[in-house]
Each structure stands twice: as C-alpha cells, then as structure tokens.
Amino acid sequence: MPEKPVVFVTRRLPGAVEARADRDYDCRWNETDAVLGADDLIEGAKGVRGILTCSTERWNREVIEALPDEVEIIATFSVGFDHIDAAAAEAKGIIVTNTPDVLTEATADIAMLCLLGASRRVHEAQAMLREGRWERWNPSELLGPGLQGKNLGIVGMGRIGRAFATRARAFGLNIHYHNRSRLAPEQEAGATYHEALSTMLPEVKFLSLNCPATAENADMLNETTLGLLPKGAVVVNTARGALIDDDALIAALKSGHVAAAGLDVFKNEPAFDRRYLELPNAFLLPHIGSSTIETRDGMGFRCLDNLDAHFSGRPAPDAVNR
Ligand code: 8YV
C-alpha cells in the first residue's frame, strides 16, 4: 500500500466528510476546532502535502510565503476564496481549489429568505410575537413592499446569481443585473443587463449582492451607490461583507432611504458591526447560506475530489489559480 498523503485539516467537518478524509488521507486534525491564526497555520502545515481549510482561516501572502515547500495544494471548503492569496500561492507553486456548484441552490434559497425576511419585516414581527407585544391583529401594522411586478437588481450573475434569479422570477420580480460581461440569451432569460452599476441602481426596488469579493469591488455599496437606489429600496447580501460600507448602509437604514436589509454575511464576521443589532429593519443571519446537510457534505466531498485528483496525478478540477 502506498503511503497516504498527509493532509492538514484546519476545522472539524461533517461526519461523512471526516470519515472519507480519514479513509484516504493521513489527516492532521485541528482537534480543538478553534479558528487558527497565522502561526498555527504555518506550524500545522509542517510535513504536509495538502491542506483542507475553511473561509475562517486567513491565508494571506505572509502565511503563504512562510509555508513549507512540501505543501502542494490548498482545498478550501467554500466557493469564495478571498481568504486565500491565490496569486501568492501560485507564485509558490501551490494549487488552490474551491467548491463551486454544490452550494449554489442552498445559497440562492437563503438570498430569497433574506429578501422576504427584510421586505416582510420578519425581525420586527418575530420580536413582537416573542416579546408578548402581539395584542391584536392590525390592518396597517408591519407592512412591507410586495414583490409582484417590481424590479430586482442582481450584482453578479454567476451560478448563485442565476439560481436566485430563477427563484425571484417565480415571485413575480423583473430581473435586472450587473455583471462583468453580458450573459448569453439562454442564461439571461429575459433579464435586463446593465454594464454599469450606476445605471441599474435607480431602476431597482430590491438589490442583491451575489458576486465574489475582490480588491476592486470593496465597499461597492457605499454612500454614493446607496444614494442611487430609490427611496425605500431593500438590500440583500449573501455574498461577502467586504462589498458593503457598513457606515453608509447603517445610515441609510436609519434614515429610511433603505427600507430594510437582509444580511447573511458581514465584514469581519463574526465580529460584525454590532450597530446592526439595534436596527429593527435589519434581518440578520450568521452566514448560513450553504448550511444544508446535503450542501455541507457536498462541499467536503468536492474538496476531497480535488485532493484525490491532485494526488493521483490528475489536474484538480476546481483549481482557481492554474
Ligand atoms: C461557506 C461561503 O459556508 O462557500 C462560501 O464561499 O461563503 C459559505 O457559504 C463558508 O465559507 C465555509 O467555509
């Protein structure tokens, strides 16, 4: 029997994923499941050929450059890979892989939940119920905007953006989108393309961020861009917190320029901006976009598929830096 490759796994994973990892690899587990800092990541990578990590660990340039030369591949248990300096990894000859496809539907479901939760004032409604303030049904209480016939703007029409558009169409929304490039007609499915974000924003009552975070689009939703939305718009973010300037969104939620926000992701999560907790018109979730049983297994298996391919001499199918 050839020796199993040694793999450093930085977080505890679903049982079926751990079982397969243990079967096929000599796994070095982070038994405490604590989120590891730079020194622990570098230490844990000593003597390993592969790393299986999550978006909780930050593989910046300094960490990548300090990794031992034996590290060949970093497989992240996430579709987003903004927590890994993929260019630095490439320069060091380390392949980085992610987990596309398997979390598309689950994340699009949560985007729909955020859109409905924010527009239908679910946070306020739940608080009223749970705090014993529901005295009588009231014809003009807890009203929010309906979806039928309104325009939804989607920033980022990749897999998740398109899956969200499919759901939103079923709720009667007209789809507008801003993307690096225009989609083919069969993918566009009648949606209106905006080459510039600035032309889309005034047109849409609902806005959803579904693009990856890059150095270029940090704080893309800021005082200026939020100001282009019509008064009473609803903002949804299930992509990355880095896309939103929190000061600007919080000010817009307070003034009512933005009627409500549905947020599953935050800058610096889990140390998110606590001011959101004070806002009744913020529907907040702790980054559960991909949290179905099937999806989390699928993400883990996809990481292992990539490690398997690499260690059997084939190209890793989800390499993002090759
Ligand atoms: C993951 C995500 O659950 O895959 C992503 O990019 O944002 C999440 O849905 C998380 O990142 C796990 O590492």
Short mmCIF file of C-alpha atoms and ligand atoms in Angstrom, two decimals:
data_model
loop_
_atom_site.label_atom_id
_atom_site.label_comp_id
_atom_site.label_asym_id
_atom_site.label_seq_id
_atom_site.Cartn_x
_atom_site.Cartn_y
_atom_site.Cartn_z
CA MET A 1 0.00 0.00 0.00
CA PRO A 2 1.43 3.41 -0.93
CA GLU A 3 1.57 5.86 1.96
CA LYS A 4 -1.43 8.09 2.29
CA PRO A 5 -0.65 11.77 1.67
CA VAL A 6 -0.55 13.84 4.85
CA VAL A 7 -3.29 16.49 4.89
CA PHE A 8 -3.77 19.26 7.44
CA VAL A 9 -7.48 19.87 8.09
CA THR A 10 -7.97 23.21 9.80
CA ARG A 11 -11.58 22.76 11.04
CA ARG A 12 -13.86 19.91 12.08
CA LEU A 13 -16.10 18.86 9.17
CA PRO A 14 -19.38 16.92 8.73
CA GLY A 15 -19.06 13.28 9.84
CA ALA A 16 -19.25 11.69 6.38
CA VAL A 17 -16.58 14.06 5.10
CA GLU A 18 -14.26 13.35 8.03
CA ALA A 19 -14.76 9.60 7.56
CA ARG A 20 -13.79 9.76 3.88
CA ALA A 21 -10.86 12.05 4.64
CA ASP A 22 -9.59 9.65 7.32
CA ARG A 23 -10.03 6.69 4.97
CA ASP A 24 -7.98 8.22 2.15
CA TYR A 25 -5.52 10.54 3.88
CA ASP A 26 -3.24 10.71 6.85
CA CYS A 27 -5.20 13.59 8.37
CA ARG A 28 -3.82 16.03 10.83
CA TRP A 29 -6.93 17.36 12.57
CA ASN A 30 -7.37 20.60 14.47
CA GLU A 31 -8.97 18.80 17.42
CA THR A 32 -9.99 22.00 19.21
CA ASP A 33 -11.75 23.35 16.11
CA ALA A 34 -10.56 26.83 17.16
CA VAL A 35 -10.03 29.25 14.29
CA LEU A 36 -6.28 29.17 13.74
CA GLY A 37 -4.09 32.24 13.42
CA ALA A 38 -1.08 32.69 11.15
CA ASP A 39 1.47 30.98 13.41
CA ASP A 40 -0.72 27.92 13.96
CA LEU A 41 -1.44 27.62 10.25
CA ILE A 42 2.25 27.67 9.40
CA GLU A 43 3.05 25.23 12.22
CA GLY A 44 0.21 22.89 11.22
CA ALA A 45 1.41 22.83 7.62
CA LYS A 46 4.82 21.40 8.53
CA GLY A 47 5.30 18.00 6.93
CA VAL A 48 2.02 18.01 4.97
CA ARG A 49 1.38 17.87 1.25
CA GLY A 50 -2.21 19.07 1.30
CA ILE A 51 -4.34 21.49 3.32
CA LEU A 52 -8.12 21.38 3.66
CA THR A 53 -9.32 24.67 5.07
CA CYS A 54 -12.37 26.89 5.50
CA SER A 55 -13.14 30.56 4.97
CA THR A 56 -12.46 31.14 8.67
CA GLU A 57 -8.67 30.87 8.15
CA ARG A 58 -6.75 33.70 6.51
CA TRP A 59 -4.07 32.53 4.09
CA ASN A 60 -2.59 35.90 3.25
CA ARG A 61 0.69 36.48 1.41
CA GLU A 62 2.81 36.33 4.58
CA VAL A 63 1.31 32.99 5.62
CA ILE A 64 1.56 31.50 2.12
CA GLU A 65 5.17 32.58 1.74
CA ALA A 66 6.04 31.04 5.11
CA LEU A 67 4.53 27.65 4.24
CA PRO A 68 6.93 24.72 3.90
CA ASP A 69 7.88 23.86 0.31
CA GLU A 70 6.21 20.42 0.62
CA VAL A 71 2.72 21.96 0.55
CA GLU A 72 1.26 21.28 -2.89
CA ILE A 73 -2.43 22.11 -2.63
CA ILE A 74 -4.90 24.10 -0.51
CA ALA A 75 -8.51 22.94 -0.92
CA THR A 76 -10.97 25.38 0.61
CA PHE A 77 -14.36 24.25 1.88
CA SER A 78 -16.04 27.26 0.25
CA VAL A 79 -16.78 28.69 -3.15
CA GLY A 80 -15.38 32.09 -2.16
CA PHE A 81 -11.61 32.18 -1.86
CA ASP A 82 -11.00 35.79 -0.87
CA HIS A 83 -9.43 34.46 2.37
CA ILE A 84 -6.57 32.96 0.33
CA ASP A 85 -3.98 34.92 -1.62
CA ALA A 86 -4.26 32.69 -4.69
CA ALA A 87 -1.64 34.67 -6.62
CA ALA A 88 0.90 34.25 -3.80
CA ALA A 89 0.05 30.55 -3.73
CA GLU A 90 0.56 30.27 -7.47
CA ALA A 91 3.92 32.02 -7.19
CA LYS A 92 4.90 29.35 -4.65
CA GLY A 93 3.57 26.55 -6.87
CA ILE A 94 0.61 25.78 -4.57
CA ILE A 95 -2.70 24.90 -6.22
CA VAL A 96 -5.82 26.44 -4.66
CA THR A 97 -9.21 24.79 -5.20
CA ASN A 98 -12.73 25.84 -4.18
CA THR A 99 -16.20 24.20 -4.16
CA PRO A 100 -18.37 25.65 -6.94
CA ASP A 101 -21.82 24.25 -7.91
CA VAL A 102 -22.55 22.30 -4.73
CA LEU A 103 -23.71 25.32 -2.72
CA THR A 104 -25.46 27.24 -5.48
CA GLU A 105 -29.04 26.22 -4.66
CA ALA A 106 -28.69 26.44 -0.87
CA THR A 107 -27.20 29.93 -1.07
CA ALA A 108 -29.85 31.11 -3.55
CA ASP A 109 -32.51 29.85 -1.12
CA ILE A 110 -31.01 31.96 1.66
CA ALA A 111 -30.89 35.01 -0.64
CA MET A 112 -34.64 34.56 -1.17
CA LEU A 113 -35.12 34.17 2.58
CA CYS A 114 -33.19 37.41 3.17
CA LEU A 115 -35.21 39.24 0.53
CA LEU A 116 -38.51 38.07 2.02
CA GLY A 117 -37.31 38.41 5.62
CA ALA A 118 -36.21 42.01 5.08
CA SER A 119 -39.15 43.15 2.96
CA ARG A 120 -41.81 41.49 5.11
CA ARG A 121 -40.23 42.79 8.32
CA VAL A 122 -39.74 39.35 9.80
CA HIS A 123 -37.36 40.50 12.51
CA GLU A 124 -39.87 43.03 13.86
CA ALA A 125 -42.73 40.55 13.56
CA GLN A 126 -40.85 37.84 15.44
CA ALA A 127 -39.80 40.24 18.16
CA MET A 128 -43.40 41.42 18.63
CA LEU A 129 -44.59 37.83 18.94
CA ARG A 130 -41.84 36.54 21.19
CA GLU A 131 -41.83 39.59 23.47
CA GLY A 132 -45.57 39.35 24.13
CA ARG A 133 -46.39 42.57 22.28
CA TRP A 134 -48.91 40.99 19.86
CA GLU A 135 -52.13 42.40 21.26
CA ARG A 136 -54.44 42.24 18.27
CA TRP A 137 -54.24 41.82 14.52
CA ASN A 138 -53.90 45.21 12.92
CA PRO A 139 -54.71 46.09 9.28
CA SER A 140 -51.91 48.61 8.96
CA GLU A 141 -49.18 47.04 11.05
CA LEU A 142 -45.88 45.56 9.86
CA LEU A 143 -46.49 46.40 6.22
CA GLY A 144 -43.71 45.91 3.73
CA PRO A 145 -43.39 46.19 -0.03
CA GLY A 146 -44.82 43.39 -2.18
CA LEU A 147 -42.63 41.74 -4.77
CA GLN A 148 -45.01 41.23 -7.71
CA GLY A 149 -44.07 43.29 -10.75
CA LYS A 150 -41.16 45.11 -9.07
CA ASN A 151 -37.56 45.21 -10.29
CA LEU A 152 -34.80 43.22 -8.62
CA GLY A 153 -31.17 44.12 -9.37
CA ILE A 154 -28.63 41.33 -9.03
CA VAL A 155 -24.95 42.20 -8.82
CA GLY A 156 -23.01 39.18 -10.05
CA MET A 157 -24.86 36.83 -12.39
CA GLY A 158 -22.71 33.76 -11.80
CA ARG A 159 -24.13 30.43 -10.68
CA ILE A 160 -25.67 31.74 -7.46
CA GLY A 161 -26.97 34.97 -9.03
CA ARG A 162 -28.71 32.99 -11.77
CA ALA A 163 -30.18 30.47 -9.32
CA PHE A 164 -31.50 33.38 -7.26
CA ALA A 165 -32.96 34.98 -10.41
CA THR A 166 -34.85 31.74 -11.13
CA ARG A 167 -36.44 31.87 -7.68
CA ALA A 168 -37.14 35.62 -7.88
CA ARG A 169 -38.93 35.24 -11.23
CA ALA A 170 -41.31 32.78 -9.59
CA PHE A 171 -42.14 35.53 -7.06
CA GLY A 172 -43.07 37.91 -9.89
CA LEU A 173 -39.93 40.04 -9.87
CA ASN A 174 -38.41 41.51 -13.05
CA ILE A 175 -34.70 40.77 -13.17
CA HIS A 176 -32.04 43.39 -13.84
CA TYR A 177 -28.37 42.51 -13.47
CA HIS A 178 -24.90 43.98 -13.42
CA ASN A 179 -22.05 41.66 -14.30
CA ARG A 180 -18.55 41.91 -15.75
CA SER A 181 -19.95 40.68 -19.04
CA ARG A 182 -23.37 40.16 -20.55
CA LEU A 183 -24.74 36.63 -20.37
CA ALA A 184 -25.78 34.54 -23.37
CA PRO A 185 -29.53 34.91 -24.09
CA GLU A 186 -30.42 31.47 -22.70
CA GLN A 187 -28.72 32.31 -19.39
CA GLU A 188 -30.06 35.85 -19.35
CA ALA A 189 -33.63 34.53 -19.71
CA GLY A 190 -35.07 37.97 -20.44
CA ALA A 191 -33.17 39.82 -17.68
CA THR A 192 -32.04 43.39 -18.37
CA TYR A 193 -28.26 43.83 -18.48
CA HIS A 194 -26.56 46.95 -17.08
CA GLU A 195 -22.94 47.38 -17.97
CA ALA A 196 -22.65 49.96 -15.18
CA LEU A 197 -23.91 49.50 -11.64
CA SER A 198 -24.88 53.18 -11.63
CA THR A 199 -27.50 52.72 -14.36
CA MET A 200 -29.08 49.73 -12.63
CA LEU A 201 -29.45 51.11 -9.11
CA PRO A 202 -32.08 53.81 -9.83
CA GLU A 203 -34.21 51.18 -11.59
CA VAL A 204 -34.50 48.61 -8.82
CA LYS A 205 -36.63 48.35 -5.69
CA PHE A 206 -34.70 45.30 -4.49
CA LEU A 207 -30.95 44.80 -4.74
CA SER A 208 -29.00 41.60 -4.11
CA LEU A 209 -25.22 41.17 -3.99
CA ASN A 210 -24.13 37.81 -5.42
CA CYS A 211 -20.60 38.49 -6.63
CA PRO A 212 -17.25 37.42 -5.17
CA ALA A 213 -15.31 39.97 -3.12
CA THR A 214 -12.19 41.29 -4.82
CA ALA A 215 -9.79 44.15 -4.15
CA GLU A 216 -11.62 46.16 -6.83
CA ASN A 217 -15.17 45.88 -5.51
CA ALA A 218 -14.55 46.51 -1.79
CA ASP A 219 -17.33 48.76 -0.39
CA MET A 220 -19.12 48.77 -3.75
CA LEU A 221 -22.26 49.61 -1.81
CA ASN A 222 -21.37 52.92 -0.22
CA GLU A 223 -22.91 56.34 0.38
CA THR A 224 -22.78 57.19 -3.33
CA THR A 225 -24.14 53.94 -4.72
CA LEU A 226 -26.78 53.57 -1.99
CA GLY A 227 -27.84 57.12 -2.83
CA LEU A 228 -28.65 55.97 -6.37
CA LEU A 229 -31.25 53.48 -5.13
CA PRO A 230 -34.83 54.74 -4.98
CA LYS A 231 -36.06 55.65 -1.51
CA GLY A 232 -37.44 52.61 0.28
CA ALA A 233 -35.24 50.06 -1.52
CA VAL A 234 -34.40 46.72 0.08
CA VAL A 235 -30.81 45.45 0.11
CA VAL A 236 -29.74 41.80 0.37
CA ASN A 237 -26.21 40.47 0.84
CA THR A 238 -25.44 36.76 0.84
CA ALA A 239 -22.03 37.14 -0.84
CA ARG A 240 -19.38 38.87 1.27
CA GLY A 241 -19.45 41.62 3.89
CA ALA A 242 -16.49 43.34 2.24
CA LEU A 243 -18.85 44.54 -0.50
CA ILE A 244 -20.68 46.92 1.84
CA ASP A 245 -19.57 50.08 3.61
CA ASP A 246 -21.33 49.45 6.94
CA ASP A 247 -21.37 53.13 7.97
CA ALA A 248 -23.22 54.00 4.77
CA LEU A 249 -25.74 51.14 4.96
CA ILE A 250 -26.46 51.74 8.64
CA ALA A 251 -27.04 55.45 7.95
CA ALA A 252 -29.37 54.58 5.05
CA LEU A 253 -31.29 52.07 7.20
CA LYS A 254 -31.66 54.69 9.94
CA SER A 255 -32.86 57.41 7.58
CA GLY A 256 -35.25 55.02 5.80
CA HIS A 257 -33.62 55.65 2.43
CA VAL A 258 -33.04 51.90 2.52
CA ALA A 259 -36.26 50.46 3.98
CA ALA A 260 -34.71 47.16 5.04
CA ALA A 261 -31.68 44.94 4.63
CA GLY A 262 -31.32 41.17 4.70
CA LEU A 263 -27.74 40.24 5.55
CA ASP A 264 -26.23 36.77 5.83
CA VAL A 265 -22.63 37.97 5.61
CA PHE A 266 -20.67 40.73 7.31
CA LYS A 267 -17.36 42.49 7.24
CA ASN A 268 -15.01 40.96 9.85
CA GLU A 269 -17.52 38.25 10.75
CA PRO A 270 -18.16 37.00 13.37
CA ALA A 271 -17.02 40.35 14.82
CA PHE A 272 -19.63 42.16 12.73
CA ASP A 273 -20.72 45.75 13.25
CA ARG A 274 -22.95 45.47 16.33
CA ARG A 275 -24.92 48.58 15.33
CA TYR A 276 -26.94 46.32 13.01
CA LEU A 277 -28.44 44.65 16.09
CA GLU A 278 -30.11 47.93 17.06
CA LEU A 279 -31.87 48.29 13.72
CA PRO A 280 -35.40 46.85 13.56
CA ASN A 281 -35.26 46.92 9.76
CA ALA A 282 -32.23 44.62 9.56
CA PHE A 283 -32.94 40.91 9.05
CA LEU A 284 -29.71 39.23 10.10
CA LEU A 285 -28.33 35.72 9.74
CA PRO A 286 -24.94 34.27 10.82
CA HIS A 287 -23.61 33.22 7.39
CA ILE A 288 -25.83 30.19 6.86
CA GLY A 289 -26.05 30.41 3.06
CA SER A 290 -24.64 26.93 2.49
CA SER A 291 -25.90 25.30 5.67
CA THR A 292 -27.95 22.38 4.40
CA ILE A 293 -26.91 18.86 5.34
CA GLU A 294 -26.54 17.87 1.70
CA THR A 295 -24.60 21.00 0.76
CA ARG A 296 -22.05 20.80 3.55
CA ASP A 297 -21.40 17.14 2.70
CA GLY A 298 -21.15 18.13 -0.96
CA MET A 299 -18.64 20.86 -0.18
CA GLY A 300 -16.46 18.48 1.80
CA PHE A 301 -16.62 15.79 -0.88
CA ARG A 302 -15.74 18.37 -3.51
CA CYS A 303 -12.61 19.32 -1.50
CA LEU A 304 -11.69 15.64 -1.30
CA ASP A 305 -12.35 15.14 -5.03
CA ASN A 306 -9.83 17.87 -5.71
CA LEU A 307 -7.25 16.37 -3.35
CA ASP A 308 -7.86 12.92 -4.86
CA ALA A 309 -7.33 14.22 -8.39
CA HIS A 310 -4.17 16.07 -7.46
CA PHE A 311 -2.60 13.21 -5.51
CA SER A 312 -3.35 10.75 -8.27
CA GLY A 313 -1.55 12.92 -10.79
CA ARG A 314 -4.59 14.49 -12.47
CA PRO A 315 -5.37 18.23 -12.59
CA ALA A 316 -7.55 19.33 -9.67
CA PRO A 317 -10.92 20.09 -11.31
CA ASP A 318 -11.66 23.22 -9.28
CA ALA A 319 -8.23 24.86 -9.34
CA VAL A 320 -8.67 28.64 -9.24
CA ASN A 321 -5.07 29.66 -9.78
CA ARG A 322 -3.95 27.44 -12.66
C1 8YV B 1 -19.37 28.70 3.40
C2 8YV B 1 -19.38 30.66 1.72
O1 8YV B 1 -20.22 28.04 4.23
O2 8YV B 1 -18.60 28.97 0.27
C3 8YV B 1 -18.58 30.14 0.58
O3 8YV B 1 -17.89 30.97 -0.06
O4 8YV B 1 -19.49 31.81 1.87
C4 8YV B 1 -20.09 29.84 2.75
O5 8YV B 1 -21.34 29.51 2.28
C5 8YV B 1 -18.20 29.10 4.19
O6 8YV B 1 -17.38 29.95 3.52
C6 8YV B 1 -17.47 27.85 4.66
O7 8YV B 1 -16.08 27.93 4.61
#
